[in-house]
Tab-separated table of C-alpha atoms in Angstrom:
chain	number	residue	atom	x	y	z
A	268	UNK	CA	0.000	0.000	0.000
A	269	UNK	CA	0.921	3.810	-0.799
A	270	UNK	CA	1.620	6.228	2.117
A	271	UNK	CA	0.365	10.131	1.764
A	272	UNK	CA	2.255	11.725	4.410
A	273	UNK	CA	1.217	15.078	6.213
A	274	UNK	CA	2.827	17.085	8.582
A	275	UNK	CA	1.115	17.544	12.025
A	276	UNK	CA	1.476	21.057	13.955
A	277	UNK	CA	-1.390	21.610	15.534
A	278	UNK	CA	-2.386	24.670	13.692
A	279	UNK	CA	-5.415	25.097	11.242
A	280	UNK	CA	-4.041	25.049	8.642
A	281	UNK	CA	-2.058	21.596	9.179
A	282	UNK	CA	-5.626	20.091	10.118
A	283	UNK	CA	-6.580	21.299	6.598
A	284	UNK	CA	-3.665	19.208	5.495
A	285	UNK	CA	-5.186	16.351	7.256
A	286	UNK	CA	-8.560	16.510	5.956
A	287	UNK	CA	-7.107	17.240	2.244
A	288	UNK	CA	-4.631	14.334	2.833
A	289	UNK	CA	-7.143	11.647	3.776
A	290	UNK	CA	-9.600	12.856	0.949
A	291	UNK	CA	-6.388	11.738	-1.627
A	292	UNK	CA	-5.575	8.750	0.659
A	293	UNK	CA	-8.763	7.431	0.283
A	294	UNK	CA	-9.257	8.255	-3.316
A	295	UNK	CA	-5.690	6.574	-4.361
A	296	UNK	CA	-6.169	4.095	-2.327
A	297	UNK	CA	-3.052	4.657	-0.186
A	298	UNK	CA	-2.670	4.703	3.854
A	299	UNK	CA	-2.260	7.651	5.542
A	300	UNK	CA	1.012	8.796	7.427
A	301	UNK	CA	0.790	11.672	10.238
A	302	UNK	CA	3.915	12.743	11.627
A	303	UNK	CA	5.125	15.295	14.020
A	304	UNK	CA	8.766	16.864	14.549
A	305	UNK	CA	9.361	17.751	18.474
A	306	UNK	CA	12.289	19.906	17.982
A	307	UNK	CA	12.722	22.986	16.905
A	308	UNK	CA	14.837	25.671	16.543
A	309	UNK	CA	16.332	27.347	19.887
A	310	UNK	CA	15.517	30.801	19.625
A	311	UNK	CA	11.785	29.717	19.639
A	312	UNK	CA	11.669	30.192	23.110
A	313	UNK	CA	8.327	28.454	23.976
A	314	UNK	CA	9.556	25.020	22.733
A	315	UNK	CA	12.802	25.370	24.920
A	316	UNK	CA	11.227	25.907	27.973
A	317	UNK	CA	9.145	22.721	27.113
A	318	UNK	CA	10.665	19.417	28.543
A	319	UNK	CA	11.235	16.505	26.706
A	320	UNK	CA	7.820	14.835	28.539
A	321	UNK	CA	5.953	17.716	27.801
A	322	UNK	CA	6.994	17.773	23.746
A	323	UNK	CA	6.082	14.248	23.804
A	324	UNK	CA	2.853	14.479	25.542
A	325	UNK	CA	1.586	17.467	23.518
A	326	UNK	CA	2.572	15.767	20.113
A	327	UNK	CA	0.836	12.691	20.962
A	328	UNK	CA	-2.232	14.680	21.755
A	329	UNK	CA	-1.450	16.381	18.249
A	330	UNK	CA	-1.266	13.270	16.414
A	331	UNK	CA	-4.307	11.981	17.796
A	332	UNK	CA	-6.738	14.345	17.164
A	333	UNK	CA	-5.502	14.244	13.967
A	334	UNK	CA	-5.602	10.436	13.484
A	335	UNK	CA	-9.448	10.876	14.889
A	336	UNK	CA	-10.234	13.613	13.049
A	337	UNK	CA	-9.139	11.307	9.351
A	338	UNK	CA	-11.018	8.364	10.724
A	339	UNK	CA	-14.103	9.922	11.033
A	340	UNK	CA	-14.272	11.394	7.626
A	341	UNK	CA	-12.575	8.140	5.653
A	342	UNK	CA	-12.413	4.940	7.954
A	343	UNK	CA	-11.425	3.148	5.398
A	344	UNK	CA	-8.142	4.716	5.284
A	345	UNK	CA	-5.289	3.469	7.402
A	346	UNK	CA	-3.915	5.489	9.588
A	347	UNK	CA	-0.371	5.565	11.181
A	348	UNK	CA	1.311	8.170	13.146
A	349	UNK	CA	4.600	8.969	14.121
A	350	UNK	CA	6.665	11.584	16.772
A	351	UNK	CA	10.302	12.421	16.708
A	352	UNK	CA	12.264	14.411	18.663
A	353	UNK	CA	14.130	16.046	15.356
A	354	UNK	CA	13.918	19.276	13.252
A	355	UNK	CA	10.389	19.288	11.207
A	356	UNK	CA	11.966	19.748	7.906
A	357	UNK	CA	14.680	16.913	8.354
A	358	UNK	CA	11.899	14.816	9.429
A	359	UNK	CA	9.291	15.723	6.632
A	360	UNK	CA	12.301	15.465	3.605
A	361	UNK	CA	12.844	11.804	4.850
A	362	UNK	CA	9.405	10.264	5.114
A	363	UNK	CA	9.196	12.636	1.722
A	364	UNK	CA	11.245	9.866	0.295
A	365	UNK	CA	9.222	7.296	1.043
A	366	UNK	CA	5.832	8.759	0.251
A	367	UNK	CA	3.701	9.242	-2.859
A	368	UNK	CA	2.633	12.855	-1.742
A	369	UNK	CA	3.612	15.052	1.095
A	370	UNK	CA	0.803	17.627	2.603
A	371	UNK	CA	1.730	20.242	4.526
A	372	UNK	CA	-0.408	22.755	5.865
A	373	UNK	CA	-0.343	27.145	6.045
A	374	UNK	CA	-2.143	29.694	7.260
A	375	UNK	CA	-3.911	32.355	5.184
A	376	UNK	CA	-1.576	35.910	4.335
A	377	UNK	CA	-3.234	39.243	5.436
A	378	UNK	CA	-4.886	39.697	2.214
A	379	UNK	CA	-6.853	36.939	2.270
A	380	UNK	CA	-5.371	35.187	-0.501
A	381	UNK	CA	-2.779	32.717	-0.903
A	382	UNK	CA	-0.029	31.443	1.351
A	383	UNK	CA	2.334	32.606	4.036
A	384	UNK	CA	4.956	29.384	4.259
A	385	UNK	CA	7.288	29.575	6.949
A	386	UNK	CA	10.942	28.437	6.320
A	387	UNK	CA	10.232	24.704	7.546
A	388	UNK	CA	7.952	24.790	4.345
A	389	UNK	CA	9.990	26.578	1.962
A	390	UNK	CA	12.984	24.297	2.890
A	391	UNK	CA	11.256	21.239	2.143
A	392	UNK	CA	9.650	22.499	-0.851
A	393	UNK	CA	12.787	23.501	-2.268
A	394	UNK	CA	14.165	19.973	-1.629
A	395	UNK	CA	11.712	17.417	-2.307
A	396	UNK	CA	12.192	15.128	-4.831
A	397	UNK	CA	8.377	13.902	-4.887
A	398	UNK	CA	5.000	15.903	-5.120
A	399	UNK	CA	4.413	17.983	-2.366
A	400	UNK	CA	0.946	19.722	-2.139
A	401	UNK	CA	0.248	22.988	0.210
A	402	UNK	CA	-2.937	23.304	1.493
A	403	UNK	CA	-4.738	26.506	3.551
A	404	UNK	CA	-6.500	26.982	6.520
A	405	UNK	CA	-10.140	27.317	5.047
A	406	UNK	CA	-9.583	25.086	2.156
A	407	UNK	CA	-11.795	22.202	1.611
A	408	UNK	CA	-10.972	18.521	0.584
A	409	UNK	CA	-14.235	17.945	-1.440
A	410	UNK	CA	-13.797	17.444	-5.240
A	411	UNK	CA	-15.911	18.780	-7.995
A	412	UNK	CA	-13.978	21.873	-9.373
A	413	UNK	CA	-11.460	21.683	-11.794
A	414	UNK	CA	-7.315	21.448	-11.395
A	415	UNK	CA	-5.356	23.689	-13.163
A	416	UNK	CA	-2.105	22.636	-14.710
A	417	UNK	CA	0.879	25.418	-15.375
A	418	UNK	CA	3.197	23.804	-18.208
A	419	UNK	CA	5.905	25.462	-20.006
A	420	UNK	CA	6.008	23.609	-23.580
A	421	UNK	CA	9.199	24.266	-24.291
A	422	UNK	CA	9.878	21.972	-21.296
A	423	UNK	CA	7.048	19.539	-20.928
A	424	UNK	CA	7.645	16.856	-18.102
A	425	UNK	CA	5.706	13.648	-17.794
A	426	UNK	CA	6.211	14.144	-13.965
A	427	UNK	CA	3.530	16.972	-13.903
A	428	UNK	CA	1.374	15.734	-16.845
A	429	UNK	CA	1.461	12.093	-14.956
A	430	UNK	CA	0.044	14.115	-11.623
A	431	UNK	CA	-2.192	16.341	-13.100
A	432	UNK	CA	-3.921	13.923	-15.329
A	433	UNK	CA	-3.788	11.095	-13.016
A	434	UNK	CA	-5.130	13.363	-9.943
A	435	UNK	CA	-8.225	14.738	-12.896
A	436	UNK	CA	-9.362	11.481	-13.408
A	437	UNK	CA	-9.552	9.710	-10.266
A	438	UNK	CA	-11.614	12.912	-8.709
A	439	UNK	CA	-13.592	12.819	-12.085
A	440	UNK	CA	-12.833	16.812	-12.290
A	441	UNK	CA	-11.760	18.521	-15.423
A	442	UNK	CA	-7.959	19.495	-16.543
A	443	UNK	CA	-7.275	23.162	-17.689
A	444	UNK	CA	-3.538	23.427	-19.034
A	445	UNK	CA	-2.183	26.545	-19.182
A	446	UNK	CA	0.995	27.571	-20.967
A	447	UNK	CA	2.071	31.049	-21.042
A	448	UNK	CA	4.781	33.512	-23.457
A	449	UNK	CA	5.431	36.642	-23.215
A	450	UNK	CA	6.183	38.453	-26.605
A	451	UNK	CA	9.293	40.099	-25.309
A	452	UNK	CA	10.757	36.783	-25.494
A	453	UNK	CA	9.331	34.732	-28.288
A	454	UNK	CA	8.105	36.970	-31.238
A	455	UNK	CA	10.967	38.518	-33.146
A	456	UNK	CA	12.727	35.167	-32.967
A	457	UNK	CA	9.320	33.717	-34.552
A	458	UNK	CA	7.403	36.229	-36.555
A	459	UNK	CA	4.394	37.765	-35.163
A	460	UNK	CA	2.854	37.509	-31.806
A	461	UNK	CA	0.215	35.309	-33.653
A	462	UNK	CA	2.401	33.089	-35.485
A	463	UNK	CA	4.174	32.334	-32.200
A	464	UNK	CA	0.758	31.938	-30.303
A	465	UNK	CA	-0.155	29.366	-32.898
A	466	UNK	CA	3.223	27.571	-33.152
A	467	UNK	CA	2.663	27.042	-29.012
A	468	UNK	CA	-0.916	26.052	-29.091
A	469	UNK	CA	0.545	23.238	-31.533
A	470	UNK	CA	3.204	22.488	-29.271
A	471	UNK	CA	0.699	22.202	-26.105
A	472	UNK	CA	-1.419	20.220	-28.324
A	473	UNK	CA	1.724	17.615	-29.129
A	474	UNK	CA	3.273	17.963	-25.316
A	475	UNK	CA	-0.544	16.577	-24.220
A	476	UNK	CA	-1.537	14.122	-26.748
A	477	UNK	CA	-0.304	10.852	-24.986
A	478	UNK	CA	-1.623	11.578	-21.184
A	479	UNK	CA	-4.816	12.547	-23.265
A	480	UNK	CA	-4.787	9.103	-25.021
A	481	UNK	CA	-4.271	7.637	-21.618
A	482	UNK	CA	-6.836	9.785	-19.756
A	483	UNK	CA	-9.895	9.672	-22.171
A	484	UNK	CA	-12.176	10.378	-19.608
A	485	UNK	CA	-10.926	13.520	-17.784
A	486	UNK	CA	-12.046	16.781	-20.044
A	487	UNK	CA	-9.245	18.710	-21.023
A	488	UNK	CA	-8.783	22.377	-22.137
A	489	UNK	CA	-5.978	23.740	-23.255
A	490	UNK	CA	-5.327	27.665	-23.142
A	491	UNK	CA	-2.110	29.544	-24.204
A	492	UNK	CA	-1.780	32.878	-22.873
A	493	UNK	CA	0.049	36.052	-23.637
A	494	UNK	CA	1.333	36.614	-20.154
A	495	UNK	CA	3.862	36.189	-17.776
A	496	UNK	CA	3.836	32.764	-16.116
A	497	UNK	CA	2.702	33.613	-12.512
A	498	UNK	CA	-0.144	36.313	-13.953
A	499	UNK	CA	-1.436	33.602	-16.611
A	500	UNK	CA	-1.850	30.433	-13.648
A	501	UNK	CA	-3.362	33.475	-11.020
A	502	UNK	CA	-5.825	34.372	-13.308
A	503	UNK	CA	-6.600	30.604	-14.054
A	504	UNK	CA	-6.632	29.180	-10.467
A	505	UNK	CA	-9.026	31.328	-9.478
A	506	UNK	CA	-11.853	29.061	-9.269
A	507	UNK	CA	-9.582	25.486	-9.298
A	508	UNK	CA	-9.945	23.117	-6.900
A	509	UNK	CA	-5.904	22.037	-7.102
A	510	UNK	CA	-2.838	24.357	-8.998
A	511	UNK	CA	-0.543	21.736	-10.264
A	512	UNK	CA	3.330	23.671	-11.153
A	513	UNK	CA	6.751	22.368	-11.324
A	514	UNK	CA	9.853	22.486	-9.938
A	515	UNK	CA	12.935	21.544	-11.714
A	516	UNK	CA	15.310	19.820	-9.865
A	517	UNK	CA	18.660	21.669	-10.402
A	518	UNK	CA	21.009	23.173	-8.285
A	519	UNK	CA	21.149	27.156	-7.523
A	520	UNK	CA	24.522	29.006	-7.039
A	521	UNK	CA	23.223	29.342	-3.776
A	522	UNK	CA	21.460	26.072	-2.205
A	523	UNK	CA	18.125	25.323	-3.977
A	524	UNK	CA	15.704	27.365	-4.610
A	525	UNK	CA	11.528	26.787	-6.093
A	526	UNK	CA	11.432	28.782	-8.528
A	527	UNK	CA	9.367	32.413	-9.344
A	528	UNK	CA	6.452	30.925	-10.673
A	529	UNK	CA	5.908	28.681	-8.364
A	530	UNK	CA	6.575	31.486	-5.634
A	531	UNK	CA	4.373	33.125	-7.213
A	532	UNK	CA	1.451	30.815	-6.721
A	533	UNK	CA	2.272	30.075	-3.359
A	534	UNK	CA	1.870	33.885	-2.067
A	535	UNK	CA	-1.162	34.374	-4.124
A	536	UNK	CA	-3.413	31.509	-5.565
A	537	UNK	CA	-6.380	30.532	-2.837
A	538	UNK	CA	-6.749	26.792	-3.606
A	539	UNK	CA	-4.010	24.120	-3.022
A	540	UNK	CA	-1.097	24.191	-4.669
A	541	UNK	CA	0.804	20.940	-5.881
A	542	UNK	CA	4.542	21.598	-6.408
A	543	UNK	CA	5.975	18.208	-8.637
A	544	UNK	CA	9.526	18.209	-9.205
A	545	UNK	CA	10.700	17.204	-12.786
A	546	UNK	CA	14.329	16.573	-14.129
């Protein structure tokens, strides 16, 4: 069996995690692993004055409310947990590795929209070498809208078609696929800003054609957009149910890093965002 593993805090939006996380346990499937990181950093001060007893006690309350709380909705789902006394992101990387999908939870930013994603989440995000979905206090688990999929054509990976698609059809939602070019960058190198909008929606159409072979069922659009990236997939994810981006799995000068696009979904898109790394 398939584990979907979400990180348990205690906060609402990590209990949004767990209802999201059980929703795509049950629907794949898959068990369902909660897990909880005891230490933290020293200069947050409440967790040092915390003894070890205490830490354990209050993560084992932690973990099973949450356990309770994914029972009730899907007891079909099993349901593990686990507490360690190590740093969260250490702890969420490695049972990453072992997972199909990692959940983690945030809380809503002072405009009301999108993400605020403390380091613990930005490190793993930025690390991860399978899908990791973010999901926000206030969002809810049940299906029926459609998932929006941000895919640069000049780049297609299989990784994020094989998610998006897969995750479409198994909810029984429809796929939107976006792919956006900004004139600055494409038209004097290939004639006019039409003849460059058509040459994409051909490429789109070509990147697609085997996942929608494979997927008959799910309904598929496909939009290319004169835009920026991040202002095309804002636009689009307005009324999605799931954002599906990338991350490409390459080294920065300076650590690893995910990415403008997908930073730029993070800090403003509403609904959950899946980040899928890609070679």
């Amino acid at each position: 069996m398939g584990q979907i593993a979400v990180g348990v805090n205690g906060s609402s939006g990590s209990l949004a995690a767990v209802d999201w996380a059980a929703e795509e346990a049950a629907s794949r499937g898959a068990g369902l692993q909660l897990v909880n990181a005891s230490l933290w950093p020293e200069h947050q001060v409440a967790a040092v004055r915390e003894s070890r007893d205490d830490r354990t006690e209050r993560a084992t309350a932690l973990l099973t409310e949450a356990s309770e709380r994914a029972r009730t909705r899907h007891p079909e789902v099993v349901t593990a947990t686990e507490e360690t006394e190590d740093a969260p992101s250490r702890l969420l990387l490695a049972r990453a590795t072992r997972a199909e999908l990692l959940v983690l939870g945030s809380h809503r930013a002072g405009n009301g929209s999108g993400y605020v994603s403390g380091p613990v989440a930005q490190e793993v995000l930025a690390a991860a070498e399978r899908p990791v979905v973010l999901v926000r206090e206030g969002n809810s688990p049940d299906g029926g809208k459609r998932v929006v999929l941000g895919l640069d054509v000049q780049h297609p990976a299989d990784e994020l078609l094989d998610f998006a698609f897969d995750f479409a059809a198994r909810r029984e939602v429809p796929l939107h696929i976006v792919s956006a070019w900004h004139s600055t960058l494409l038209h004097r190198r290939n004639g006019t800003d039409g003849e460059a909008a058509e040459r994409l929606r051909t490429a789109l159409s070509a990147a697609t054609e085997r996942h929608r072979k494979q997927f008959a069922q799910v309904d598929v659009t496909e939009e290319v957009v004169h835009d920026r990236p991040g202002n095309s997939l804002l636009g689009a994810a307005s009324d999605a149910g799931l954002l599906v981006v990338g991350r490409r799995m390459r080294r920065a000068v300076v650590g690893t890093h995910i990415g403008a696009v997908t930073q730029a979904a993070l800090h403003h898109v509403a609904c959950p965002v899946a980040v899928v790394s890609h070679a």
